[in-house]
Short mmCIF file of C-alpha atoms and ligand atoms in Angstrom, two decimals:
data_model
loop_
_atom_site.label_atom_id
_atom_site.label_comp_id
_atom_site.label_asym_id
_atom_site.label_seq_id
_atom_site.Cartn_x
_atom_site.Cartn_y
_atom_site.Cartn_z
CA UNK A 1 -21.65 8.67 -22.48
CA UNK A 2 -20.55 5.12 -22.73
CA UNK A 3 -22.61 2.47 -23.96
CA UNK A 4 -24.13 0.55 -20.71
CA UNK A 5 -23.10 -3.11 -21.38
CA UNK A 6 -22.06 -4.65 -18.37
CA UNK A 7 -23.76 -5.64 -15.51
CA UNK A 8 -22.08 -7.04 -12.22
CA UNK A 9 -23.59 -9.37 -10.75
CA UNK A 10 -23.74 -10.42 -6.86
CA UNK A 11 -24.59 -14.17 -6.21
CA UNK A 12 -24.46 -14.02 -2.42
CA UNK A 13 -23.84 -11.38 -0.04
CA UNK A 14 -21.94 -13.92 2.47
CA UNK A 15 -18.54 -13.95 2.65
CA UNK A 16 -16.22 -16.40 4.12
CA UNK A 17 -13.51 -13.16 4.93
CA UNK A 18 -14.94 -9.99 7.03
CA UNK A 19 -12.56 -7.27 5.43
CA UNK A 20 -11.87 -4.34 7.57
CA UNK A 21 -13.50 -1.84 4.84
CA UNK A 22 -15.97 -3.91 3.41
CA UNK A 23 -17.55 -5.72 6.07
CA UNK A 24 -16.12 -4.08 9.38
CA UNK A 25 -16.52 -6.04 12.61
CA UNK A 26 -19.16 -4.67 15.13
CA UNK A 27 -21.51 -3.89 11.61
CA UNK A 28 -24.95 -5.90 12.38
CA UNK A 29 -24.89 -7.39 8.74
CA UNK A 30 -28.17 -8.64 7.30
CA UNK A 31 -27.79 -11.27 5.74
CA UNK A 32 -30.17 -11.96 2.63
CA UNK A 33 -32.46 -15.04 3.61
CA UNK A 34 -31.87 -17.89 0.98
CA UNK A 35 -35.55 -17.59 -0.36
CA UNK A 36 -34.31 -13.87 -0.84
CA UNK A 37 -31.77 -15.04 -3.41
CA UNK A 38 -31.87 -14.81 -6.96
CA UNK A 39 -32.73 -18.34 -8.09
CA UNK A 40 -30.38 -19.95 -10.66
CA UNK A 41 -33.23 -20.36 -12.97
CA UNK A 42 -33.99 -16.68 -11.96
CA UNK A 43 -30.97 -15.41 -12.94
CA UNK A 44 -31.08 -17.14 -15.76
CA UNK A 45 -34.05 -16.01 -17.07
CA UNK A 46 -33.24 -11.90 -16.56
CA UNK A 47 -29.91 -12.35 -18.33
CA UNK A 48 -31.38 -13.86 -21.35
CA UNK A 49 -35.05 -11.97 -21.29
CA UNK A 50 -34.30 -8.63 -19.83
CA UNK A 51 -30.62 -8.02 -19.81
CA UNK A 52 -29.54 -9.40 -23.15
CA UNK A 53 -32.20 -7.65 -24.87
CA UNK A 54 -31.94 -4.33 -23.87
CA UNK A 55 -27.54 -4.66 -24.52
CA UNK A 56 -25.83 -6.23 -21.78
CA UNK A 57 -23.04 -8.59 -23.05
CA UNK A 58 -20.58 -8.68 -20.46
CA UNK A 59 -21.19 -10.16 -17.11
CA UNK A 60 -18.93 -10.21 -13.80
CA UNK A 61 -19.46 -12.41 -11.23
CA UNK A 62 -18.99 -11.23 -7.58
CA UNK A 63 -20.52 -11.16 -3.86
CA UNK A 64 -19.98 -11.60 -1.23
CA UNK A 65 -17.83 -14.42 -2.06
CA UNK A 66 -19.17 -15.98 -5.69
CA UNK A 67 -17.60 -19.37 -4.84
CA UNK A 68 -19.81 -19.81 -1.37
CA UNK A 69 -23.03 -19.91 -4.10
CA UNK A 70 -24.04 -23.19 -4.99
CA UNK A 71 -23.89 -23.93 -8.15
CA UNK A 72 -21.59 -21.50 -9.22
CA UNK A 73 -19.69 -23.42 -11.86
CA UNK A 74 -23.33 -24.84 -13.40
CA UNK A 75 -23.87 -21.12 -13.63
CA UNK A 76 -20.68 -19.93 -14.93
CA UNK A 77 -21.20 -22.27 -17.53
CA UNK A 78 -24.86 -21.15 -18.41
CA UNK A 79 -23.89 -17.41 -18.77
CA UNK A 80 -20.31 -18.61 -21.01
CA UNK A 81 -22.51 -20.93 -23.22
CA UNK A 82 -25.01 -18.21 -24.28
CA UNK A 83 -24.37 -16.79 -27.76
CA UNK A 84 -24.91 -13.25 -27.01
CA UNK A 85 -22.35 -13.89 -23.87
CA UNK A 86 -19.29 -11.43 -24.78
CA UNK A 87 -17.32 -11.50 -22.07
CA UNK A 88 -17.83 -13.52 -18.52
CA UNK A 89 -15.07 -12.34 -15.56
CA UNK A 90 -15.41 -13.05 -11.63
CA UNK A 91 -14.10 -11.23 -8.39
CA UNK A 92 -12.93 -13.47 -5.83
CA UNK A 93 -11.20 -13.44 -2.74
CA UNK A 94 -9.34 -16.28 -4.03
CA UNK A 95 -9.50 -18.51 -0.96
CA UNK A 96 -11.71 -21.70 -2.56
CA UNK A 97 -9.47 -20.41 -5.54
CA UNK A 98 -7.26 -23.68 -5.70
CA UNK A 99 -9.86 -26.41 -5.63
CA UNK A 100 -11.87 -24.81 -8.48
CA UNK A 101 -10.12 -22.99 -10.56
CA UNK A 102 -9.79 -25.95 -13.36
CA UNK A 103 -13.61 -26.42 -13.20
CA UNK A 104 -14.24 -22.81 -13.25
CA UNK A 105 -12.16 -22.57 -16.65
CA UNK A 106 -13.84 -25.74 -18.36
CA UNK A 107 -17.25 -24.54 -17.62
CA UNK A 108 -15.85 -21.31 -19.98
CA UNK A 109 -14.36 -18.59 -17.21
CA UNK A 110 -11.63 -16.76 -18.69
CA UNK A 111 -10.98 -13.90 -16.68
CA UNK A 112 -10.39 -13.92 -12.84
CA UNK A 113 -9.69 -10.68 -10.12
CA UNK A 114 -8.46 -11.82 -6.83
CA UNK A 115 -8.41 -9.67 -3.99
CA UNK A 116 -5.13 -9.26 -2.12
CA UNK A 117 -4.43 -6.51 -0.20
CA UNK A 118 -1.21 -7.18 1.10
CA UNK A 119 1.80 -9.44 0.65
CA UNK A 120 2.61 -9.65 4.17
CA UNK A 121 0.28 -12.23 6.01
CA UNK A 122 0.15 -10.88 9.56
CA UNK A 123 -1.10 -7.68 7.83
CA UNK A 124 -3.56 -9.68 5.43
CA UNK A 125 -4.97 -11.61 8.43
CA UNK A 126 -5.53 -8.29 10.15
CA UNK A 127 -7.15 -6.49 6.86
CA UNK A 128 -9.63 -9.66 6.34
CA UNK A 129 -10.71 -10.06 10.04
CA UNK A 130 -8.14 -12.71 11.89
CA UNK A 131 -10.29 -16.07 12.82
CA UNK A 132 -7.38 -17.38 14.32
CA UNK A 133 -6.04 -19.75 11.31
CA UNK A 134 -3.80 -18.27 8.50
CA UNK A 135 -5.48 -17.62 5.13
CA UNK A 136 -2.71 -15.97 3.35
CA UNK A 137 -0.83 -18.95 1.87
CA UNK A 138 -4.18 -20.94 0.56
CA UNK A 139 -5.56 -17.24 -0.94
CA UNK A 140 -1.68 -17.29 -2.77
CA UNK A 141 -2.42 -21.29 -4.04
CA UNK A 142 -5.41 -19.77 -5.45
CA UNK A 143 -4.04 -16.89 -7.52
CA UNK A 144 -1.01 -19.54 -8.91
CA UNK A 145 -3.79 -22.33 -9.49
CA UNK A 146 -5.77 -19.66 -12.27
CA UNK A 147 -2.11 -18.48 -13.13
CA UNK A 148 -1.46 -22.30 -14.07
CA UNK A 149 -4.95 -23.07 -15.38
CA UNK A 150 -4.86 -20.56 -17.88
CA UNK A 151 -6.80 -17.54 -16.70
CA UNK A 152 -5.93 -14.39 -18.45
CA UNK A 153 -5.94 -11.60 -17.87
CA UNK A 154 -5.62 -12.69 -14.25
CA UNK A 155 -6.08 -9.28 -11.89
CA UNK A 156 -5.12 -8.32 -8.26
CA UNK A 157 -7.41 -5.71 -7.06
CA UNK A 158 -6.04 -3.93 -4.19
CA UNK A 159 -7.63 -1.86 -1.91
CA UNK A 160 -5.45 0.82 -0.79
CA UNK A 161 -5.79 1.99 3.03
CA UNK A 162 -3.35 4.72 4.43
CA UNK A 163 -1.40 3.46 7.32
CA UNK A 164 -2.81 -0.15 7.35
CA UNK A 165 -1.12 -1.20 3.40
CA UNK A 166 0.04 1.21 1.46
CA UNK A 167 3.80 1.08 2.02
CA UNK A 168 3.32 -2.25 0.18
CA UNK A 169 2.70 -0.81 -2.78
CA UNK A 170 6.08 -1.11 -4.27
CA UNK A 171 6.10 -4.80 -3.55
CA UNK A 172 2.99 -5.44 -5.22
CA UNK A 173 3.59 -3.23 -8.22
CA UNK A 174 6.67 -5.15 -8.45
CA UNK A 175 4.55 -8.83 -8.72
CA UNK A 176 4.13 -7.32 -12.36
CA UNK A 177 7.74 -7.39 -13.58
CA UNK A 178 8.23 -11.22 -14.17
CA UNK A 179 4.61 -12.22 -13.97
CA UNK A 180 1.77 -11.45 -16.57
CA UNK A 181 -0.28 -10.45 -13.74
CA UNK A 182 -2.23 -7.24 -14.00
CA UNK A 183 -2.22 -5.11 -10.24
CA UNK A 184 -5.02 -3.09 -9.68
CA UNK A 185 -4.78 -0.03 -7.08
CA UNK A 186 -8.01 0.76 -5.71
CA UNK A 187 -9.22 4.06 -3.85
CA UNK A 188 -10.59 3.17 -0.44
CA UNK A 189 -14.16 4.03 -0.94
CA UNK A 190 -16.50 5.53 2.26
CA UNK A 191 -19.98 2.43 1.86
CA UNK A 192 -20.60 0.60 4.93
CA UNK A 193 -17.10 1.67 6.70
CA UNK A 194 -17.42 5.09 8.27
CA UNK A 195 -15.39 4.94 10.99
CA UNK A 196 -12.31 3.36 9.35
CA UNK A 197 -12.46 5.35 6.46
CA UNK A 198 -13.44 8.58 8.49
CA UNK A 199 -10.23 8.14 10.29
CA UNK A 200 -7.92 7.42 7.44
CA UNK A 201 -9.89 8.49 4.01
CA UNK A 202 -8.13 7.36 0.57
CA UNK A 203 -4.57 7.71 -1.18
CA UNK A 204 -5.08 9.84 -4.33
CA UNK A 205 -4.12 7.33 -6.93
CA UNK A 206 -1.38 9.80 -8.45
CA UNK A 207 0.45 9.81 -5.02
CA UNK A 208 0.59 5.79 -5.87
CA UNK A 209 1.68 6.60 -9.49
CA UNK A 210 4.80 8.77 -8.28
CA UNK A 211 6.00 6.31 -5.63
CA UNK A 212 6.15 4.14 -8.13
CA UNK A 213 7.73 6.20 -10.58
CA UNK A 214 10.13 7.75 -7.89
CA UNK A 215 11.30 3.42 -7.71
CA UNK A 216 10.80 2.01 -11.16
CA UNK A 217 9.48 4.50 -13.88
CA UNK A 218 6.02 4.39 -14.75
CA UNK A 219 4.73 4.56 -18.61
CA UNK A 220 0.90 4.80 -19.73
CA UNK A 221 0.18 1.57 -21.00
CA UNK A 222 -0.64 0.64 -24.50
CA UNK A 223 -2.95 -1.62 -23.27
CA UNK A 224 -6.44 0.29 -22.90
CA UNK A 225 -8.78 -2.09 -20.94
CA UNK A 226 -12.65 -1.38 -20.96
CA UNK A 227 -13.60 -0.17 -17.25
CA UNK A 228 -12.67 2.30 -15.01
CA UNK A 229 -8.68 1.57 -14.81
CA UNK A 230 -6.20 4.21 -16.09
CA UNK A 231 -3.45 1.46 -17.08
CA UNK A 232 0.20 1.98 -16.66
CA UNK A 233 3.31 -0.08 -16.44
CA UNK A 234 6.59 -0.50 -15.25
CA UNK A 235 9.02 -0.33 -18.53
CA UNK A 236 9.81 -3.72 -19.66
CA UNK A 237 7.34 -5.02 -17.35
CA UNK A 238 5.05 -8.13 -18.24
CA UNK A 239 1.75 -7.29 -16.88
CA UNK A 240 0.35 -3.98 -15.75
CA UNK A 241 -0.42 -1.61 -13.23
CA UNK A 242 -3.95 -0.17 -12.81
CA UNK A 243 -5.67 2.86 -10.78
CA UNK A 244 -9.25 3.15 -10.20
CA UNK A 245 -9.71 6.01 -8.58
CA UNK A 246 -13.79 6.94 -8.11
CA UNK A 247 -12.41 8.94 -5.56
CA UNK A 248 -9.87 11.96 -6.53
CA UNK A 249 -11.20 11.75 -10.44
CA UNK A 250 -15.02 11.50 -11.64
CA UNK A 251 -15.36 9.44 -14.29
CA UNK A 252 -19.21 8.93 -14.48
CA UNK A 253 -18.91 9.82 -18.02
CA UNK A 254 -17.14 6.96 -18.67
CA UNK A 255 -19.39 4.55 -16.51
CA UNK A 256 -20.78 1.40 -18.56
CA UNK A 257 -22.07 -0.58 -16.20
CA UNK A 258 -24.93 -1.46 -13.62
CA UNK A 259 -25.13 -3.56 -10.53
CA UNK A 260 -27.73 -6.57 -9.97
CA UNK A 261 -27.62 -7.64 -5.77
CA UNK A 262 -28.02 -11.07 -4.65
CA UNK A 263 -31.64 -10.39 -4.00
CA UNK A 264 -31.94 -8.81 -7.38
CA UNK A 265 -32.14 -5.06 -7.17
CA UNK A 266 -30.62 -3.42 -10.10
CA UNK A 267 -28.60 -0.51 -8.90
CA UNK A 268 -27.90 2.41 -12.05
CA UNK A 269 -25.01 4.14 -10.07
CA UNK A 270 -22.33 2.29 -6.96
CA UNK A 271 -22.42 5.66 -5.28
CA UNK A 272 -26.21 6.55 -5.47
CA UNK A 273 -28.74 4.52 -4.07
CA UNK A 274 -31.22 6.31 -6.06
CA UNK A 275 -33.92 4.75 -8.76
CA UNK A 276 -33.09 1.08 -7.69
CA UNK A 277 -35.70 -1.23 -9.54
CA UNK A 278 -36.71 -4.62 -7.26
CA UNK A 279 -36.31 -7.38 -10.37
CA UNK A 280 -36.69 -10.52 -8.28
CA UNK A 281 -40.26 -9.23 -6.53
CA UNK A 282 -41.14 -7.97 -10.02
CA UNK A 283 -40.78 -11.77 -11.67
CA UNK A 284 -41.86 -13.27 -8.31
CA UNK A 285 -45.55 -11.83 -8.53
CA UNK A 286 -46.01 -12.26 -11.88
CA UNK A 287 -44.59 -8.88 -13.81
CA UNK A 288 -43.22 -10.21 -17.23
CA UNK A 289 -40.44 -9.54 -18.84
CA UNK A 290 -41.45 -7.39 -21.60
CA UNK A 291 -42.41 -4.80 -19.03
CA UNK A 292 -39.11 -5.70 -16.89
CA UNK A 293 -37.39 -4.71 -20.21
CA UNK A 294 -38.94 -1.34 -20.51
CA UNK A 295 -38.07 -0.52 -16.86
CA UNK A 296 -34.91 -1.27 -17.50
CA UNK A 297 -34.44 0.36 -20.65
CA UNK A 298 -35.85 3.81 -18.81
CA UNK A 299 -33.37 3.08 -16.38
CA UNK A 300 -30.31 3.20 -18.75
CA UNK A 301 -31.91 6.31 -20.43
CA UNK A 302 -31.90 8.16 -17.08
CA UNK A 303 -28.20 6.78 -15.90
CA UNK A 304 -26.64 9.97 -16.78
CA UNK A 305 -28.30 11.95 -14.63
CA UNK A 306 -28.27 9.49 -12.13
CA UNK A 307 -24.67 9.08 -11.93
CA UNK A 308 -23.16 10.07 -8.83
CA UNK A 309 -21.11 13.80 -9.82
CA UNK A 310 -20.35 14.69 -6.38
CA UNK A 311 -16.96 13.47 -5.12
CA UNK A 312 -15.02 16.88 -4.68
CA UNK A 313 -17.27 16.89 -1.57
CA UNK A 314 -15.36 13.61 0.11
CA UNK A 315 -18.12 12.58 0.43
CA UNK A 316 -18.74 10.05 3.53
CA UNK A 317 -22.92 9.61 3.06
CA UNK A 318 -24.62 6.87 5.09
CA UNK A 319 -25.17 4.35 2.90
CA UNK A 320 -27.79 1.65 3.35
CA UNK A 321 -26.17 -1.27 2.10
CA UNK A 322 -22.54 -2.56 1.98
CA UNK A 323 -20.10 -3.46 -0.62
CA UNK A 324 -20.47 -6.77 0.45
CA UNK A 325 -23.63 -6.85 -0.35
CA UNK A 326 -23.75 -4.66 -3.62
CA UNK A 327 -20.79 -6.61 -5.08
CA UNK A 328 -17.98 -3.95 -5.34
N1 SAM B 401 -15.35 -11.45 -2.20
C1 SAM B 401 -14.85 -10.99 -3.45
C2 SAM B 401 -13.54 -10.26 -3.25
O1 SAM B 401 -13.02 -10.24 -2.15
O2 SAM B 401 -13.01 -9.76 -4.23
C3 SAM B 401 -15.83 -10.17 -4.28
C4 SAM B 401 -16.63 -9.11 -3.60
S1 SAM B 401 -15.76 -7.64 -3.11
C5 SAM B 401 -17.08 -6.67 -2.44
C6 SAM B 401 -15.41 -6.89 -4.66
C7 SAM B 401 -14.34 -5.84 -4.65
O3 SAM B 401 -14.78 -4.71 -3.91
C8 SAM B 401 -13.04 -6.29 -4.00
O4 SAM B 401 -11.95 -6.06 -4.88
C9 SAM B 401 -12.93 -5.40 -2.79
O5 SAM B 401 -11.61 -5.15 -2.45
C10 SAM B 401 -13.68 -4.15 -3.24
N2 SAM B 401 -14.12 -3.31 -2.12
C11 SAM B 401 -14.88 -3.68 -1.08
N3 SAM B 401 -15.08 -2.64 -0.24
C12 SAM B 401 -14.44 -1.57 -0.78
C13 SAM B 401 -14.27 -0.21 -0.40
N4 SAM B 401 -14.81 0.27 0.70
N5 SAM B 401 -13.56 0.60 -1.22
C14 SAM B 401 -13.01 0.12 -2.36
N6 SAM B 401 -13.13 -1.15 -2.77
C15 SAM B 401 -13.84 -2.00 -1.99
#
C-alpha cells in the first residue's frame, strides 16, 4: 500500500456550471446549508490538529467550484503558510480563473487543474449545462491567466464521454506539443449520473492511448507524477498526456488519498461510501481532537480493506451523494 498523505478537500458543493455527468439537470441537488459548511477556522483547525498529525501533507482544493467559497484565497494562504504544508494544488472549472489567478499564486498556490472538456464551445456549453451566455472563451482567459502567472504544473482534466467529446481527443492531446500544459484523460465514472452514463458508459483509457499513437506516437513519460495518472507523451512534446482510468484498471493499491466534503465527512474510498466519519458534528459538540485523531488514524489502518476492488463488475451502484458534492 501507499502511504495515505493527501487529502482532497471540498469547500462548497455549489457550482456555478451544472456538468452533464457531474451534476445532471433534472437531479434534485441538496445543497449543503451554509451553517452546514466547514468553517474557515474549522478547517483550519482539522488540518493542523487532526490531519497533520496523523501524515497528511498534501492538500487539494476542490468543490463544487473552490472559487464560489469565500475566503478562498485567505485560506489558500493559511494551508501554503503552514510548515508541515508539502504540497497545496486546486481543481477548478477555471471560469473566475482570470480575475484571481495572481492572488491565488501570491497567497502561495502553485499548482492549478482546470476542467475543460472540449475545445469546441457549442459542445462545452452543452457538456456544462447551456444558461444561455457563452462560457467557453472566459474558462480559456482563465487557463492562459495561471499559464502567465506562473502556475506549474498547470493540468487539464478531461472527462471523457463517448459520443458527446471524445473525437476531440486528438485536439486536446495536441494542446501539449507547444505548451507546457499537462492533459489529463479521465474515465467517465457512474456517481450521481446513471442515466447518462448507463447509456454511454466510459472509453477504456488504452483505446485513447492508441488513437493517439495511431496520430502522433505515444512514449511513457519520464515524468512519474504522484496520483493515479499513468503519464505519457507525445515525442518531443512539452507537457504531457495523462490517463486515469478507475475504471478499466484497479489501482486501489496505489490509492494515497482521502476525501473531506464541504460539510466535513471524511470519505476513506471515492467509490465506497462505506466507514465515513462526520468530523464537523464531532468538533461541533465538543469531541476533541485527540480522539478525532485516533478515529482517523483507525480509519487509514482499515483503508485497504475498504478500498473499492470491484470494477470488473461495471459497476453502476446508486450512490448517495454526487461528485459535486464529494469533490471529484
Ligand atoms: N468545479 C471544479 C471542476 O470543474 O474541476 C472542481 C470539482 S469537480 C467535481 C472535480 C473533477 O471531477 C473535475 O475534473 C470533473 O471533471 C471530475 N468529475 C466530475 N464528475 C465526474 C465523473 N462522473 N466521472 C469522472 N470525473 C468526474
Amino acid at each position: 500500500m501507499n502511504q495515505v498523505d493527501y487529502l482532497r478537500i471540498s469547500l462548497i458543493d455549489r457550482c456555478n456550471f451544472r456538468c452533464q455527468y457531474c451534476m445532471p439537470e433534472g437531479t434534485d441537488l441538496e445543497y449543503v446549508l451554509r451553517q452546514q459548511l466547514l468553517t474557515f477556522e474549522e478547517l483550519l483547525t482539522l488540518i493542523q490538529e487532526v490531519f497533520i498529525p496523523v501524515g497528511f501533507t498534501r492538500f487539494r482544493l476542490t468543490g463544487g467550484e473552490p472559487l464560489l467559497r469565500p475566503r478562498v484565497v485567505e485560506l489558500v494562504q493559511a494551508i501554503a503558510s503552514l510548515p508541515q504544508t508539502q504540497d497545496l494544488a486546486m481543481t477548478t472549472n477555471g471560469f473566475l480563473l482570470a480575475g484571481m489567478a495572481q492572488d491565488l499564486y501570491d497567497a502561495g498556490l502553485r499548482r492549478i487543474n482546470i476542467s475543460l472538456d472540449s475545445l469546441d464551445s457549442d459542445t462545452f456549453e452543452s457538456i456544462i449545462g447551456n444558461r444561455g451566455r457563452s462560457r467557453w472563451q472566459q474558462v480559456w482567459d482563465g487557463i492562459v491567466a495561471a499559464h502567465s502567472v506562473g502556475f506549474d504544473p498547470l493540468k487539464l482534466n478531461v472527462v471523457v464521454i463517448p459520443g458527446v467529446n471524445d473525437d476531440e481527443i486528438l485536439d486536446l492531446a495536441a494542446l501539449t506539443i507547444d505548451r507546457q500544459w499537462h492533459v489529463r484523460f479521465i474515465e467517465f465514472m457512474p456517481i450521481g449520473n446513471s442515466h447518462l452514463f448507463g447509456d454511454r458508459g466510459w472509453i477504456p483509457s488504452e483505446e485513447l492511448r492508441q488513437r493517439i499513437r495511431d496520430t502522433f506516437g505515444l512514449t511513457e513519460s519520464k515524468v512519474r507524477g504522484n496520483g493515479p495518472a499513468d503519464v505519457f507523451q507525445i515525442p518531443g512534446a512539452k507537457g504531457t498526456l495523462g490517463f486515469i482510468s478507475q475504471m478499466s484498471e484497479c489501482f486501489c493499491d496505489r490509492c494515497n488519498r482521502m476525501r473531506l466534503s464541504a460539510d466535513g465527512w471524511l470519505r476513506p474510498c471515492l467509490l465506497n461510501e462505506s466507514n465515513q466519519i462526520d468530523l464537523k458534528t464531532a468538533l461541533r459538540t465538543g469531541v476533541d481532537t485527540a480522539e478525532l485523531r485516533k478515529q482517523v488514524r483507525q480509519l487509514l489502518a482499515m483503508k485497504p480493506e475498504i478500498n473499492f476492488k470491484q470494477r470488473e463488475s461495471g459497476t453502476t451502484g446508486a450512490y448517495s451523494r454526487t461528485m459535486s458534492q464529494i469533490g471529484g
